[in-house]
Structures are given as C-alpha cells and as structure tokens.
mmCIF file of C-alpha atoms in Angstrom:
data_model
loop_
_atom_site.group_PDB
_atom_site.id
_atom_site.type_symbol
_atom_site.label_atom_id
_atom_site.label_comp_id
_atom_site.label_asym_id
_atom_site.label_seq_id
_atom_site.Cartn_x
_atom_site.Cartn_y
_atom_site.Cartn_z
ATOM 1 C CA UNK H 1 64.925 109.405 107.449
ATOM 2 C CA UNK H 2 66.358 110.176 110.703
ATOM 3 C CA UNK H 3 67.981 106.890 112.469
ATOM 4 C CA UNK H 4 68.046 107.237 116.074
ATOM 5 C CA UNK H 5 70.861 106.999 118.073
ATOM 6 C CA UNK H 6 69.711 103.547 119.971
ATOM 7 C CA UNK H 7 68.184 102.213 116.938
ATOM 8 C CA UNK H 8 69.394 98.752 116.121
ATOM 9 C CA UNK H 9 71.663 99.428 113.242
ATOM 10 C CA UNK H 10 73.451 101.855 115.345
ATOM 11 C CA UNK H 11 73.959 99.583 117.904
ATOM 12 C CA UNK H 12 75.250 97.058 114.947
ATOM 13 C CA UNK H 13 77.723 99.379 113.242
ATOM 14 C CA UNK H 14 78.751 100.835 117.060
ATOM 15 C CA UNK H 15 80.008 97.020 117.622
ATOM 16 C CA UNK H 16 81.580 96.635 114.228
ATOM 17 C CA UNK H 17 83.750 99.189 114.593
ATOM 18 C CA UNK H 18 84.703 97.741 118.113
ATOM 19 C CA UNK H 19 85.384 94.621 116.859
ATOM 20 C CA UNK H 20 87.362 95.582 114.191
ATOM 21 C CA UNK H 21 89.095 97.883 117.128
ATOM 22 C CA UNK H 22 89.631 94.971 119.335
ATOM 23 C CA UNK H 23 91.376 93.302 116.309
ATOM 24 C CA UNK H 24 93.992 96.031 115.702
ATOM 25 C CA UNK H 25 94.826 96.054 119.517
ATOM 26 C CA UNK H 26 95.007 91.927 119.859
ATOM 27 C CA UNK H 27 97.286 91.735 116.932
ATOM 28 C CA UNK H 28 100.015 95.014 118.122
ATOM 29 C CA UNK H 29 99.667 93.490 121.589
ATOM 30 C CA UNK H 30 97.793 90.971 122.840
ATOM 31 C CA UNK H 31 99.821 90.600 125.873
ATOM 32 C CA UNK H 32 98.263 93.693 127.598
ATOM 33 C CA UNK H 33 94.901 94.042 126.191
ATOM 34 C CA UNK H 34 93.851 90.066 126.223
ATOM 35 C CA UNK H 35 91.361 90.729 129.540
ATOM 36 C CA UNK H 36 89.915 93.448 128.494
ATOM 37 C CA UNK H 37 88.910 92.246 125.049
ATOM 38 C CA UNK H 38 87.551 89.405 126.796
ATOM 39 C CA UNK H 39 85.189 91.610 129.111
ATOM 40 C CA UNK H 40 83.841 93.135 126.080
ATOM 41 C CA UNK H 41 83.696 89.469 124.520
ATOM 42 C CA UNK H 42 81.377 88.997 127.455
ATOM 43 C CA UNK H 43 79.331 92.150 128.039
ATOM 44 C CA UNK H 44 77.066 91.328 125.099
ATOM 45 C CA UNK H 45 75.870 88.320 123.475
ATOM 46 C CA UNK H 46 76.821 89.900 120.022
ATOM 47 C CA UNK H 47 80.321 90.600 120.378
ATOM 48 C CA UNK H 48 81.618 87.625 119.699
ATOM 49 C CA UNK H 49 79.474 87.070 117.087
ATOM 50 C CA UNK H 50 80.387 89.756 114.851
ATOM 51 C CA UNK H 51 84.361 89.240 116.343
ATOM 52 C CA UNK H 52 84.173 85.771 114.869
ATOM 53 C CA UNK H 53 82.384 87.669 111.604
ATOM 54 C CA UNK H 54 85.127 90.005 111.739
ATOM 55 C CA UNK H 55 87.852 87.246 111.550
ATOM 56 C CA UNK H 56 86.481 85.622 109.237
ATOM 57 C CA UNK H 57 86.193 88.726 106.590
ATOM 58 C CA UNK H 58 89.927 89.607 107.001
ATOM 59 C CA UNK H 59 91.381 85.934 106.891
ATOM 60 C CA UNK H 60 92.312 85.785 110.399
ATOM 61 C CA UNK H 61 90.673 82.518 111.545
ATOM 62 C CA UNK H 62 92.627 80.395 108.680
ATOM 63 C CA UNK H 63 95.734 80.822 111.166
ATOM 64 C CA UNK H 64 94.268 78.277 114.224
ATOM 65 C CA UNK H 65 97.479 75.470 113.627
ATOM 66 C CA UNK H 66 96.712 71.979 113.115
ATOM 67 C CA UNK H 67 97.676 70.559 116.756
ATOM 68 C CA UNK H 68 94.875 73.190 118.290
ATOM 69 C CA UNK H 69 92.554 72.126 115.963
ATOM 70 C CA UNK H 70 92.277 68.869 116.572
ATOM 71 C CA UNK H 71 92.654 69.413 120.310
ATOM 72 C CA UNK H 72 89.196 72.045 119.759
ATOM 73 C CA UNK H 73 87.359 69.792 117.766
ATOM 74 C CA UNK H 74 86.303 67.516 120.806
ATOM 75 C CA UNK H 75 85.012 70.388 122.660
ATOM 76 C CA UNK H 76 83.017 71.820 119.775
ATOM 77 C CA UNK H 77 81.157 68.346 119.923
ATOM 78 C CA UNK H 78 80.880 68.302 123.493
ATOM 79 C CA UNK H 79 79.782 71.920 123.649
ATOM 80 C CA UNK H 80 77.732 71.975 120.116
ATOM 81 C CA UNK H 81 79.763 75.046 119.320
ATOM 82 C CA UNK H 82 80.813 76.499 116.098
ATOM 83 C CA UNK H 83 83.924 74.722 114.318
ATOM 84 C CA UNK H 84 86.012 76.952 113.150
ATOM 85 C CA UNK H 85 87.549 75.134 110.945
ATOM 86 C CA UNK H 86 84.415 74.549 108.775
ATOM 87 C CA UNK H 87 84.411 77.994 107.926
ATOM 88 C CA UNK H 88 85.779 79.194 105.035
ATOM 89 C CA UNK H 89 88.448 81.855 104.927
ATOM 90 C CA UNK H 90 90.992 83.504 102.774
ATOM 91 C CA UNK H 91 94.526 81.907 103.733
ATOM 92 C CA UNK H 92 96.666 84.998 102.987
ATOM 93 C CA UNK H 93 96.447 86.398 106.454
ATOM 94 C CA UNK H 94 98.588 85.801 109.049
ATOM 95 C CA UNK H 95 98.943 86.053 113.023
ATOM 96 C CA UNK H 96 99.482 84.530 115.943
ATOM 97 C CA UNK H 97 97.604 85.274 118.448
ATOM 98 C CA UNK H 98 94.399 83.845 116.186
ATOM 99 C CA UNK H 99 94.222 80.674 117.865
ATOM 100 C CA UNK H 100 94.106 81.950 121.309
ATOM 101 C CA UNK H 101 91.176 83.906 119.909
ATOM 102 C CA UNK H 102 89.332 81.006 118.429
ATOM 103 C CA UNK H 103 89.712 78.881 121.568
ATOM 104 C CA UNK H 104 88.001 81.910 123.499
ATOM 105 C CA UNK H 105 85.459 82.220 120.865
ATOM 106 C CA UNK H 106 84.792 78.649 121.663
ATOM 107 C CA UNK H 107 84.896 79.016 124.973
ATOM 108 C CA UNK H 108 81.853 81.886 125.287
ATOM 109 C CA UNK H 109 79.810 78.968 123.497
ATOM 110 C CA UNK H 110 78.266 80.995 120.549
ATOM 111 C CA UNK H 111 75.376 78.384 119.607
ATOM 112 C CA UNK H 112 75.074 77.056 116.008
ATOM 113 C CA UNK H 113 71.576 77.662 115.423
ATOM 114 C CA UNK H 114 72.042 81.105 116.467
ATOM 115 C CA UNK H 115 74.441 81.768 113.767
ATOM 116 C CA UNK H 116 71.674 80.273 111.653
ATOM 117 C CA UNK H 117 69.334 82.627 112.785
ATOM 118 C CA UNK H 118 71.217 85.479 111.408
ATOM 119 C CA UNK H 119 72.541 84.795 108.100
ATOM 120 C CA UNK H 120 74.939 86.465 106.632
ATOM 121 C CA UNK H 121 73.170 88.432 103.146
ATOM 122 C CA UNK H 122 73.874 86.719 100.034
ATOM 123 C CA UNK H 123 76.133 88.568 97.896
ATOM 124 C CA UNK H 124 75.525 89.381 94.112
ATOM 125 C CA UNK H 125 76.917 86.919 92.316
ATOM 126 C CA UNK H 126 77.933 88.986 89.049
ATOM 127 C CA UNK H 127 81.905 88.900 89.273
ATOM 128 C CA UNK H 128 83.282 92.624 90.531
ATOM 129 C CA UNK H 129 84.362 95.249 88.337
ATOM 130 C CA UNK H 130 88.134 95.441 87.180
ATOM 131 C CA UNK H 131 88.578 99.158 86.768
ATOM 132 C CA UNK H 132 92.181 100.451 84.671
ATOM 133 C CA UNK H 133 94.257 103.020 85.288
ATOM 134 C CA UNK H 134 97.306 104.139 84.115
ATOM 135 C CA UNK H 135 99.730 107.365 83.337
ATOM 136 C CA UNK H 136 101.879 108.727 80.804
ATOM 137 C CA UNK H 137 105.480 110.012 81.436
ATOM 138 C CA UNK H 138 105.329 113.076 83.756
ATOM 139 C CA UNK H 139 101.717 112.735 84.375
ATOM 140 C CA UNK H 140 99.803 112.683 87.928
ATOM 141 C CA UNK H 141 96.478 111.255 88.072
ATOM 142 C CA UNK H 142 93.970 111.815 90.918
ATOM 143 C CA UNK H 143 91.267 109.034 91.191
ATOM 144 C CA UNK H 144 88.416 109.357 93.476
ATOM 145 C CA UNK H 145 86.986 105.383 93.959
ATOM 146 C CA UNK H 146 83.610 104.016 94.598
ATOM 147 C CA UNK H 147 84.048 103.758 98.349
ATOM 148 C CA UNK H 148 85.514 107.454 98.968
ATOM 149 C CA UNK H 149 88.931 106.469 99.020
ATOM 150 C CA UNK H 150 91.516 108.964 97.350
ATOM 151 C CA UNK H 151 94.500 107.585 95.126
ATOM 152 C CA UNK H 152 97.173 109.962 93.483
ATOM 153 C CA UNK H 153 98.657 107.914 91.401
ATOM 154 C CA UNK H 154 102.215 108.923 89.639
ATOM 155 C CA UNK H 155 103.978 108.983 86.612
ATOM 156 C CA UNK H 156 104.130 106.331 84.163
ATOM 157 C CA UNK H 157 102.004 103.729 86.551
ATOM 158 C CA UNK H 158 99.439 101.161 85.917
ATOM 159 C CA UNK H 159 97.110 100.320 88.804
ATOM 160 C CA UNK H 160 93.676 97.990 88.644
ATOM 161 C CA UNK H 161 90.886 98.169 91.191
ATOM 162 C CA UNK H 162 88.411 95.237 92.174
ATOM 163 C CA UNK H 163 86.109 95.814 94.825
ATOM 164 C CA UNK H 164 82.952 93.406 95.762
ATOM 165 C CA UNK H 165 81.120 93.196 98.796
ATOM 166 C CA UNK H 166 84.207 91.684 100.635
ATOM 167 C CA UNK H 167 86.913 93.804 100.407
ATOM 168 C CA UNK H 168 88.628 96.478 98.421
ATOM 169 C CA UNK H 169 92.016 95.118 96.468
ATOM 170 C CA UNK H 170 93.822 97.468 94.304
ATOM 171 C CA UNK H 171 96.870 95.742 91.608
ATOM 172 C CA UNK H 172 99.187 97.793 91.515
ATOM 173 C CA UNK H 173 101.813 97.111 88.608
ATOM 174 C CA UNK H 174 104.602 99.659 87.973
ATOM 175 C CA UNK H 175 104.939 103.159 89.437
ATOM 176 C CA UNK H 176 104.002 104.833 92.028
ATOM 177 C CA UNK H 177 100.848 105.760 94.257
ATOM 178 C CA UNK H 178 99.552 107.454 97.685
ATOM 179 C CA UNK H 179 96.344 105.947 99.124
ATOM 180 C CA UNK H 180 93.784 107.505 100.731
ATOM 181 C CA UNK H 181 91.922 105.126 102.518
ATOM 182 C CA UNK H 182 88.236 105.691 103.740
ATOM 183 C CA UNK H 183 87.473 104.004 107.214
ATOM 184 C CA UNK H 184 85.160 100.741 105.706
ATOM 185 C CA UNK H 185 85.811 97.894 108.808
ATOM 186 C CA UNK H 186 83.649 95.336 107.089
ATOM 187 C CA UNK H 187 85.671 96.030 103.893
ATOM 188 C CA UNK H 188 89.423 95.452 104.327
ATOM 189 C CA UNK H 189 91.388 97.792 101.308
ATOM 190 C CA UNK H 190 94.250 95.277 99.991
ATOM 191 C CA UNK H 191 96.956 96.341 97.329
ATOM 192 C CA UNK H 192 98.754 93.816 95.953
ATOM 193 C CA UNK H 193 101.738 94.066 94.062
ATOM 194 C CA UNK H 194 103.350 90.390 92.773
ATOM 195 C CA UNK H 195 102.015 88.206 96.303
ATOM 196 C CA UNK H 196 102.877 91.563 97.682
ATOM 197 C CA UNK H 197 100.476 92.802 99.932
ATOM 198 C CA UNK H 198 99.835 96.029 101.921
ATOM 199 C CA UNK H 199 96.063 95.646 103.922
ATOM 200 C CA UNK H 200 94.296 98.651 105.801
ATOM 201 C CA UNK H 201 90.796 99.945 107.182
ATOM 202 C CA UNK H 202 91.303 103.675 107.123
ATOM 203 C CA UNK H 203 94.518 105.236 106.985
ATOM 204 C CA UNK H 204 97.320 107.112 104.497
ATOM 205 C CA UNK H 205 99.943 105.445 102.867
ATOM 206 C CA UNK H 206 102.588 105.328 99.964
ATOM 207 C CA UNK H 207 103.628 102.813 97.762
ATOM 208 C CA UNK H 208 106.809 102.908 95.546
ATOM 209 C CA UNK H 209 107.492 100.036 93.017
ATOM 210 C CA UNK H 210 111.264 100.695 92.103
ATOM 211 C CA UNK H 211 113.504 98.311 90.640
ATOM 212 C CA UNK H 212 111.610 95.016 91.291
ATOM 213 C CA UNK H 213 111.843 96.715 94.953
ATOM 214 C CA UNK H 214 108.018 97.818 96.853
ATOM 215 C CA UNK H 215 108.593 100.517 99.108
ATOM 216 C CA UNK H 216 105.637 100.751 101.686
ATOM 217 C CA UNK H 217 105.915 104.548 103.837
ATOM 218 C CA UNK H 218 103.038 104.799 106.412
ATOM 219 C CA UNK H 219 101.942 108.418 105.994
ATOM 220 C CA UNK H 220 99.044 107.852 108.966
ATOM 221 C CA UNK H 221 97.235 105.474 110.955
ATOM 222 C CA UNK H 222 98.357 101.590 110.826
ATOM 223 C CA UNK H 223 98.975 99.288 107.968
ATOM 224 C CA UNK H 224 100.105 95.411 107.726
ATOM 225 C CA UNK H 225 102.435 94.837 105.342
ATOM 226 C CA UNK H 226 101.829 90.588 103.852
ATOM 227 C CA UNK H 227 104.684 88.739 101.778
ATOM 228 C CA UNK H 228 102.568 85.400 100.181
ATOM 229 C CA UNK H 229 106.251 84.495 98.462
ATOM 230 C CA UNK H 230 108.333 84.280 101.957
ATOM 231 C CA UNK H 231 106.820 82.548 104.677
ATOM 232 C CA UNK H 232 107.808 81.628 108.708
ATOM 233 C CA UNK H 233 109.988 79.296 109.004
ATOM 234 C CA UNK H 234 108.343 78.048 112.371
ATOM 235 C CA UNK H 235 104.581 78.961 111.619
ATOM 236 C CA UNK H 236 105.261 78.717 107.648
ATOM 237 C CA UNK H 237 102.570 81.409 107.458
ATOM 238 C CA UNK H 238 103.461 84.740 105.593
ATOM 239 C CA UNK H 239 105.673 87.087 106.769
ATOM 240 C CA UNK H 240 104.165 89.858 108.395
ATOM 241 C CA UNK H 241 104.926 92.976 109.781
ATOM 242 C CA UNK H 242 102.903 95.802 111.026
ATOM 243 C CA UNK H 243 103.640 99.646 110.455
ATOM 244 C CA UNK H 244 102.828 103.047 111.904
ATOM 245 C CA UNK H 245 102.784 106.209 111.159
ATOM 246 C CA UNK H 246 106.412 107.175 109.793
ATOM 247 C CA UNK H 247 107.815 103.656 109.528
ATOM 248 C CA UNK H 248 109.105 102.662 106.098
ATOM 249 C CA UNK H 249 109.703 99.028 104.511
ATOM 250 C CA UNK H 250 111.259 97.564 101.413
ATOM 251 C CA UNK H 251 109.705 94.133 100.206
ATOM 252 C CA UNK H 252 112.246 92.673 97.669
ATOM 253 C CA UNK H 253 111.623 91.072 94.352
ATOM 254 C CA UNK H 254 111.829 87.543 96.461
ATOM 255 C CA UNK H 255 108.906 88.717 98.511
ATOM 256 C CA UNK H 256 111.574 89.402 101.964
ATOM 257 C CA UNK H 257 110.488 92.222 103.903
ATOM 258 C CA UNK H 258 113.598 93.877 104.874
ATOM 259 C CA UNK H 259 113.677 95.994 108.551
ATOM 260 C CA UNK H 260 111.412 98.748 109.372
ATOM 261 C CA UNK H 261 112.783 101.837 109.308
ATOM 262 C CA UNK H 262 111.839 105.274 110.852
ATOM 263 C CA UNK H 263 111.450 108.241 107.869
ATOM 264 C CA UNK H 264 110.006 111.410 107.453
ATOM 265 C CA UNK H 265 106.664 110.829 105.477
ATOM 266 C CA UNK H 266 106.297 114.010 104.120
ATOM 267 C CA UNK H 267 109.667 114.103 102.304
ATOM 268 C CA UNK H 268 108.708 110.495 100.945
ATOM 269 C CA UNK H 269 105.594 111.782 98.507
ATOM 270 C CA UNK H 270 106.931 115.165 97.369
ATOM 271 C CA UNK H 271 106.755 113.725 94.107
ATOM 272 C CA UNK H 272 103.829 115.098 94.178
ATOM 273 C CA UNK H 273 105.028 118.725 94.556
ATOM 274 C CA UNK H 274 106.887 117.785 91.671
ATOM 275 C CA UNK H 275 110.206 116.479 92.940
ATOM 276 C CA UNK H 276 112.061 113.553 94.973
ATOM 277 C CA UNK H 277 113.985 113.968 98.416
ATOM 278 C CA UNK H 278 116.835 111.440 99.040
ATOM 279 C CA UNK H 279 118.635 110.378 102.217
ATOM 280 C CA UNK H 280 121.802 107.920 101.091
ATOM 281 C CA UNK H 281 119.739 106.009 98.523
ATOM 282 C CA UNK H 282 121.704 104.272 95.889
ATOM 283 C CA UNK H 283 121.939 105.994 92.714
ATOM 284 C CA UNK H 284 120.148 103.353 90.754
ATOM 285 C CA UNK H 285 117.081 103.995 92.922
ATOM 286 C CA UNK H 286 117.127 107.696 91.977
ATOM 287 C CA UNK H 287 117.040 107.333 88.214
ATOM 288 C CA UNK H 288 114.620 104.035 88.676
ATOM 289 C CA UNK H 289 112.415 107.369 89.888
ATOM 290 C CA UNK H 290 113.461 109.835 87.656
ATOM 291 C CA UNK H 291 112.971 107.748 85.118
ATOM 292 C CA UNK H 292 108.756 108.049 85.136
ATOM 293 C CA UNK H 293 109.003 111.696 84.507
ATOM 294 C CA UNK H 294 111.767 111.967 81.496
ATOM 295 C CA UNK H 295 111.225 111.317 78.176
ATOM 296 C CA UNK H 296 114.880 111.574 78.102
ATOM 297 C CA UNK H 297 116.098 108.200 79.618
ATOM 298 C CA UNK H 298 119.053 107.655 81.563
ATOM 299 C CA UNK H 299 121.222 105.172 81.178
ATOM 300 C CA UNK H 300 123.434 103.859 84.546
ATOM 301 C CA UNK H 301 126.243 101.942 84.428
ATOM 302 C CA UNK H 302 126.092 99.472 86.950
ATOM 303 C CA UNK H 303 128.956 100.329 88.603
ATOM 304 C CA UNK H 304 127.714 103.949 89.791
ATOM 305 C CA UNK H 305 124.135 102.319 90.536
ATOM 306 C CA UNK H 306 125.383 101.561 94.426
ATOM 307 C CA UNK H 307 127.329 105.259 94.496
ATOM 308 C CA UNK H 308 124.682 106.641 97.397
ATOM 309 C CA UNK H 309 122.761 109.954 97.287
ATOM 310 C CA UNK H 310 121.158 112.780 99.381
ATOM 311 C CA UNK H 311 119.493 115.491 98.226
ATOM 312 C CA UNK H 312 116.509 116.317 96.117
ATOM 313 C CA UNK H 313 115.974 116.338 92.645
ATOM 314 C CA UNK H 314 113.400 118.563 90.691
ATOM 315 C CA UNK H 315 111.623 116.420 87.822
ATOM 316 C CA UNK H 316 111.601 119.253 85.670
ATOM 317 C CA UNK H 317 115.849 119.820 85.788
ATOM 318 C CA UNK H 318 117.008 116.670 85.471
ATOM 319 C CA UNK H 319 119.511 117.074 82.975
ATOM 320 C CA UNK H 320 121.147 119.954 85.325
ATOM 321 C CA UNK H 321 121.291 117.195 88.287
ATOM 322 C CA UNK H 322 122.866 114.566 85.908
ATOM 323 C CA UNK H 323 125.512 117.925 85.381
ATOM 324 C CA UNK H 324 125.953 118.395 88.648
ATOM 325 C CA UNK H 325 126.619 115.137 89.972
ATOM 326 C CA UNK H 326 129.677 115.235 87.961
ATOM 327 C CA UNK H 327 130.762 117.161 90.366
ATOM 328 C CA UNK H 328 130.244 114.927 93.377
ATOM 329 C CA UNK H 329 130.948 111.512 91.963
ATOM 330 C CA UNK H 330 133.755 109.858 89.427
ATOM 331 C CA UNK H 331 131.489 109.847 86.243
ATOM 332 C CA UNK H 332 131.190 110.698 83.038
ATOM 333 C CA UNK H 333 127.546 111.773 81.201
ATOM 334 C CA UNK H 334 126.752 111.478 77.730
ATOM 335 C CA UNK H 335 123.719 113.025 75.773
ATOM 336 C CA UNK H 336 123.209 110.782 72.932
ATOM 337 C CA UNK H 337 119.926 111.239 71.487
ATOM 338 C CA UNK H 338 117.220 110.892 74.122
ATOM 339 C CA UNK H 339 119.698 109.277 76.483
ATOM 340 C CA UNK H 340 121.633 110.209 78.869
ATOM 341 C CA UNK H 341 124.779 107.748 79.552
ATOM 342 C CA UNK H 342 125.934 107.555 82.746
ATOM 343 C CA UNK H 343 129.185 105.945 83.272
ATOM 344 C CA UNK H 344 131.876 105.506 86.125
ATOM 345 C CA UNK H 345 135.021 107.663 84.640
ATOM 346 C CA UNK H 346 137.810 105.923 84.349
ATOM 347 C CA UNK H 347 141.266 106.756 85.840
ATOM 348 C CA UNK H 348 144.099 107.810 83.257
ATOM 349 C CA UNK H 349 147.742 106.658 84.607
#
C-alpha cells in the first residue's frame, strides 16, 4: 500500500523526527536555538504535544527541580494544564535546560482532555526479551538486532540486549564492541555498563571496557555519555556529557567521567582489522587488550603497568611485541607455560 506523502502518519513521523531534532539542538545549545524551537512549538497544535511525548520517552522531564515545581503547580490549576510532575518518567536522564522547557510547555496551554483524546497505545505487557551474547578468545562476532542496528562485538565479551516498545538497552559486561545504531527517535538505544550509560538515536560508536575503565570513542553522529554512580554536586543529577564525532571519554570504575578528548576514530576500532593502535597509553591498558585475543596470558608487574606506549600491536604476534619491548623499556619477559611474565628488570650495582 502506497502512503501518500500528506497522509496523516507522514505528517506524524515528519514531527517526530523534529521533535526529537529540536531536543538534540536545546540540549548542545539552548542559548541560540531557544526562539526558534519555540516558533515551531507554536506553528502547530501538535508540536508540543509529541515534544512533551518526546521528553517523556527519554527521561528528560524528571529534571524540572523542586523550587520550579512548586512555583508551576499554581499555574497548571489556574490554566487546567498538564502537570508535569504527574507524569511518570525514568530518572536517569539528566539536563538543564528541561525546566525551561516544561515551563514553555506549560505556557502554550496543551489542554488535559486533549491528551486524553489521544492515548498513548498500550504496550504488551509480556516482559521483553533478554537476548545473550558472548565470544571466545580471539573471536569477532557480528550481530545484526531486531531493530537494524549492527554490533561487532570483540574478543572474549559478553553483551545482553533488552528491547520493548520503549527503548533499546544493551548490557554490556566485559570486552569490547562497535555499535551501529539505526535512526529509531521514539526508541532511545541505551548501553549500560555498571550505572554506566552511553544513550543514542542513530549514530556509530565504540565502547571499550578495560581495566574496570569504559572507554566511549564517537565514531559518528552524537552520543550522551550518563554516570548514575557520580552525580552534580549543585543539581545532584548525573553527570553528563555530550560527544561528537571524534571525541573520546574514559568513565572510571567510580562512575567519574574524566575530560573529553579529541582522537582519531578510525585508529580506535582497528581491532577489528585485527590489531590495536596506541598513542601514550599505559602499558597495563595494552595487555588489558591484548589479553582477549591470547590464550597465552600475560602477566604485568605493576610497576611497568604505568610505563606508556605508542604504536600498534598485531593480535596475531604478540609474543614478538612482548620481545621487542625489551628493547624500549627496563624489563625482563618470561615464558612460563602459557604465561608470559612481565617484570621491571632490576639494576645490578
């Protein structure tokens, strides 16, 4: 069946995708694009509608602080407008230009029996699929999911995938993976990793558990990167920062995102071409890596962990690198069985 292009649920996915648009721009700068988003709140009786719909899927209207509440409440009654804070929202996203939004929502006086007159569809109420996946030492997987998005998931890594009629949220647990992400703007695509969180609508990215450590490297389009264990000390919301394309960011085992940094993208997932590129990274980072693709473990002593490394390193000649590096640094290796020992050597006087 051929749906025209002015046929209503056109029209309806044309303003989804703007609203979901509008939210991106708000939240990287709301400063410059505030009057125009409230033109287009304005233009259309539906915008802010499926805006406040929009907020409401991705968590955003859980950030409206107490004082503003209170202070919005008395106009709600006065203007027999929607309260916010009766809806219910997922309080794991976080920013703070959300209550400006709400008091505008308010503001363009979106009528409660309207909202009635449009219900939302009831969702299935069988509990979502938990899907498993997981490699063995030197093994790539490549996992098409239900929604079109592409994961490549590396060596020696366990992911999970949930999705429902809500959103998308991928566990990832140890390893390594590169996500594909098809463009779904009533679906937000989550992965999680210990109250770790890295959300997006459509874009590339790559995500490197090392060490306790999650590595986040935005290979395109945008991504917001959520810590649920660290949060503001003014707001105390989660932190949050928000990445493009080349930017890089290292979420501790504490759940503190550390500074975004530029990197090339490309060098950060030729594990995939079967070997790792390095620009001063710490030794113990390199082997947490190499690790996933040897049978043959190595061993570091913790004193040549924070010895820093550039270069690359080909999954398949490992034991030549360890030889080499003998070279460059003051260590010693040992092949004892299937381990290598890697120790600082020490001086003789």
């Amino acid at each position: 069946m051929n749906v025209s292009k002015n046929s209503p649920e056109v029209e309806e996915q044309q303003i989804i995708d703007e609203a979901s648009e509008w939210l991106l721009r708000l939240d990287e700068d709301a400063t410059n694009h505030w009057d125009a988003w409230q033109l287009w709140m304005e233009k259309d009786d539906r915008h802010p509608v499926v805006f406040h719909k929009m907020m409401k899927m991705w968590g955003m209207a859980s950030d409206l602080d107490e004082a503003l509440i209170q202070r919005l409440e008395s106009k709600n009654e006065r203007n027999n407008v929607v309260n916010l804070t009766d809806v219910e929202t997922p309080p794991r996203f976080s920013g703070r230009w959300f209550a400006l939004a709400a008091s505008v929502l308010l503001a363009v006086a979106i009528p409660l029996v309207w909202l009635q007159q449009k219900p939302e569809p009831k969702l299935v109420k069988n509990d979502p699929v938990i899907q498993s996946y997981h490699t063995q030492v030197a093994e790539h997987s490549r996992i098409q999911l239900d929604d079109g998005s592409v994961v490549q998931l590396g060596a020696n890594s366990v992911m999970e995938v949930m999705f429902s009629a809500l959103e998308r949220h991928i566990f990832l647990h140890s390893g390594e993976a590169l996500f594909t992400v098809a463009k779904d703007p009533k679906r937000p695509f989550i992965v999680e990793s210990e109250q770790r969180a890295v959300r997006a609508i459509g874009t590339i990215f790559n995500i490197n558990l090392n060490q306790n450590e999650m590595e986040v490297v935005v290979v395109e389009g945008i991504v917001r990167v959520e810590s649920e264990k660290v949060k503001e000390e003014l707001s105390g919301l989660p932190q949050v920062k928000r990445l493009y394309q080349g930017d890089s960011i290292v979420i501790d085992v504490t759940g503190k995102l550390g500074d975004v940094a530029k990197v090339d993208p490309i060098e950060k997932i030729r594990w995939q071409d079967g070997y790792f590129s390095y620009l001063d990274q710490p030794l113990g980072k390199v082997v947490g890596d190499l690790n996933r693709y040897s049978e043959e473990k190595i061993i570091l002593d913790s004193g040549a962990s924070a010895f820093l490394y550039t270069g690359s390193v080909y999954n398949d000649r490992i034991q030549d690198w360890l030889n080499a590096l003998t070279e460059i640094y003051p260590i010693r290796v040992t092949h004892i069985g299937n381990k290598f020992i890697v120790k600082i050597q020490e001086n003789k006087g």
